[in-house]
Coordinates of C-alpha atoms in Angstrom, one line a residue:
M1 CA 26.2 -0.9 -5.2
A2 CA 24.4 -1.3 -8.5
T3 CA 25.3 1.0 -11.3
Q4 CA 22.0 1.0 -13.2
L5 CA 21.6 4.7 -12.6
Q6 CA 25.3 5.7 -12.6
G7 CA 25.7 9.2 -13.9
K8 CA 22.0 10.0 -13.6
T9 CA 20.5 12.7 -11.4
I10 CA 16.9 12.5 -10.3
A11 CA 15.0 15.5 -8.9
F12 CA 12.6 14.9 -6.0
L13 CA 10.2 17.9 -5.9
V14 CA 8.5 18.5 -2.6
A15 CA 6.7 21.3 -0.8
P16 CA 8.1 22.7 2.4
D17 CA 5.7 20.6 4.4
G18 CA 3.1 17.7 4.0
I19 CA 5.4 15.1 2.4
E20 CA 4.5 11.5 3.1
Q21 CA 8.0 10.7 4.4
V22 CA 8.1 7.0 3.3
E23 CA 7.2 8.1 -0.2
L24 CA 10.3 10.3 -0.2
T25 CA 12.8 8.1 1.6
E26 CA 12.1 4.7 0.0
P27 CA 12.4 5.9 -3.7
W28 CA 15.4 8.1 -2.6
K29 CA 17.1 5.0 -1.3
A30 CA 16.2 3.0 -4.4
I31 CA 17.8 5.7 -6.6
E32 CA 21.0 5.7 -4.5
Q33 CA 21.2 1.9 -4.4
A34 CA 21.0 1.9 -8.2
G35 CA 23.9 4.3 -8.4
G36 CA 22.0 7.4 -9.1
T37 CA 22.1 10.8 -7.4
P38 CA 18.8 12.1 -5.9
R39 CA 18.5 15.8 -5.3
L40 CA 15.8 17.4 -3.1
I41 CA 14.1 20.4 -4.8
S42 CA 11.5 22.5 -3.1
T43 CA 9.8 25.9 -3.4
R44 CA 11.8 27.2 -0.4
S45 CA 15.4 26.7 0.8
G46 CA 16.3 25.3 4.2
E47 CA 14.5 22.1 5.3
V48 CA 11.3 20.4 4.5
Q49 CA 9.0 18.6 6.9
G50 CA 8.3 14.9 6.4
R51 CA 5.0 13.4 7.7
D52 CA 3.9 10.0 8.9
H53 CA 0.3 10.6 7.7
L54 CA -0.6 13.7 9.6
E55 CA 2.1 13.4 12.3
K56 CA 5.4 15.3 12.1
A57 CA 8.3 13.0 11.2
D58 CA 11.8 14.0 10.1
T59 CA 13.1 17.0 8.3
F60 CA 15.3 16.9 5.2
P61 CA 17.7 19.5 3.8
V62 CA 16.8 21.1 0.5
D63 CA 19.5 20.9 -2.2
A64 CA 18.0 23.7 -4.4
T65 CA 14.8 25.6 -5.0
V66 CA 12.7 25.5 -8.2
D67 CA 14.1 29.0 -8.9
E68 CA 17.6 27.7 -9.0
V69 CA 17.2 24.6 -11.3
S70 CA 15.5 23.5 -14.5
A71 CA 14.5 20.2 -15.9
D72 CA 17.6 20.3 -18.1
D73 CA 19.7 19.7 -14.9
F74 CA 18.1 16.3 -14.3
D75 CA 17.5 12.9 -16.0
G76 CA 14.1 12.3 -14.3
L77 CA 11.6 13.6 -11.7
A78 CA 10.1 11.8 -8.7
L79 CA 7.1 13.3 -7.0
P80 CA 6.4 12.0 -3.5
G81 CA 2.8 12.2 -2.2
G82 CA 1.2 13.2 1.1
V83 CA -2.1 15.0 1.0
A84 CA -0.8 18.5 1.6
N85 CA 2.5 18.2 -0.4
P86 CA 1.1 18.1 -3.9
D87 CA -1.7 20.6 -2.9
F88 CA 1.0 23.1 -2.0
L89 CA 3.0 22.4 -5.1
R90 CA 0.0 22.9 -7.5
M91 CA -0.5 26.3 -6.1
N92 CA 3.1 27.4 -7.0
D93 CA 3.4 28.4 -10.6
K94 CA 7.2 27.7 -10.7
A95 CA 6.8 24.2 -9.3
V96 CA 4.0 23.5 -11.8
A97 CA 6.2 24.8 -14.7
F98 CA 9.1 22.7 -13.4
V99 CA 7.0 19.6 -13.6
R100 CA 5.6 20.4 -17.0
A101 CA 9.1 20.9 -18.3
F102 CA 10.0 17.3 -17.7
F103 CA 7.1 16.3 -19.9
D104 CA 8.0 18.8 -22.6
A105 CA 11.6 17.5 -22.6
G106 CA 10.4 13.8 -22.8
K107 CA 12.1 13.0 -19.5
P108 CA 10.6 10.3 -17.2
V109 CA 8.4 11.2 -14.2
A110 CA 7.4 9.0 -11.3
A111 CA 4.5 10.0 -9.0
I112 CA 2.9 8.2 -6.1
C113 CA -0.3 8.5 -4.1
H114 CA -1.6 12.2 -4.1
A115 CA 1.3 13.5 -6.2
P116 CA -0.7 13.3 -9.5
W117 CA -2.6 16.4 -8.3
T118 CA 0.5 18.3 -9.4
L119 CA 0.4 16.5 -12.7
V120 CA -3.3 17.6 -13.1
E121 CA -2.4 21.2 -12.5
A122 CA 0.5 21.0 -15.0
D123 CA -2.0 19.8 -17.6
V124 CA 0.0 16.7 -18.5
V125 CA -2.4 13.8 -17.8
R126 CA -4.6 14.3 -20.9
G127 CA -4.5 11.0 -22.9
R128 CA -2.5 9.3 -20.2
T129 CA -3.4 6.3 -18.1
L130 CA -2.3 6.5 -14.4
T131 CA -3.1 5.4 -10.9
S132 CA -3.1 7.3 -7.7
W133 CA -4.7 7.5 -4.3
P134 CA -8.3 6.7 -5.1
S135 CA -9.6 10.1 -4.1
L136 CA -7.8 11.7 -7.1
R137 CA -9.8 9.5 -9.6
T138 CA -12.3 12.2 -10.5
D139 CA -9.6 14.9 -10.8
I140 CA -7.6 12.7 -13.2
R141 CA -10.6 11.9 -15.3
N142 CA -11.7 15.5 -15.4
A143 CA -8.2 16.5 -16.6
G144 CA -8.5 14.0 -19.5
G145 CA -6.6 11.1 -18.1
T146 CA -7.7 7.5 -17.5
W147 CA -7.6 6.4 -13.9
V148 CA -6.9 2.7 -13.0
D149 CA -6.7 0.9 -9.7
E150 CA -3.3 -0.8 -10.0
E151 CA -0.2 -1.2 -7.8
V152 CA 1.9 0.5 -10.4
R153 CA 1.2 1.8 -13.9
I154 CA 3.7 2.7 -16.6
C155 CA 2.3 4.9 -19.3
T156 CA 4.2 5.6 -22.5
A157 CA 1.2 7.2 -24.4
G158 CA 2.8 10.7 -24.3
P159 CA 6.0 12.6 -24.7
N160 CA 7.7 10.8 -21.8
T161 CA 7.3 7.7 -19.7
L162 CA 5.1 8.2 -16.6
V163 CA 5.3 5.8 -13.6
T164 CA 2.5 6.1 -11.1
S165 CA 1.5 4.2 -8.0
R166 CA -1.4 4.3 -5.4
R167 CA 0.0 4.3 -1.9
P168 CA 2.9 3.4 0.5
D169 CA 1.9 -0.3 0.4
D170 CA 2.9 -0.2 -3.3
L171 CA 6.4 1.2 -2.7
K172 CA 8.4 -1.9 -3.5
A173 CA 6.9 -2.2 -7.0
Y174 CA 6.9 1.6 -7.6
C175 CA 10.6 1.9 -6.7
Q176 CA 11.5 -1.0 -8.9
E177 CA 9.6 0.3 -11.9
A178 CA 10.8 3.9 -11.4
V179 CA 14.5 2.8 -11.3
E180 CA 14.0 0.8 -14.5
V181 CA 12.3 3.7 -16.3
F182 CA 14.9 6.2 -15.1
A183 CA 17.7 3.8 -16.2
S184 CA 16.3 3.5 -19.7
A185 CA 16.0 7.2 -20.3

């Protein structure tokens, strides 16, 4: 096992349902393979429901809720996508505040597919360049960000490093860049 992330703990914030499963499991494995410790954080305790697009997939046990942790407990934040997942998160004030706290603390954040919706709600995309699922383009622009159509985008034009990616097909590049960014924090 690599030790690139040895001693680092990465929060994976998800809603109780609507998570694009592969956007959770592949980055999770990448963090573990690099020697890091991923922790699953949600707005409710118990289990969360993964999805393969709209079909139910596996469930995953929650390690802690947003009520029980803070950004200070982690070295970085990963935000999986799925259409419903970030939509649920952006309606939860504590989840939004949790995300914003990583930016305020200058800690790296990685977000894929629809996950930047939560970043828009946290008001942290202004002046940043990022990518996402194409349907978020207007939301990102309206929030003051610059949207690009790229496999993965690293933005350092803010208080932290932000890694974004478009879709599951980009996971290999996204995971590689996220691990490198988390390692350098």
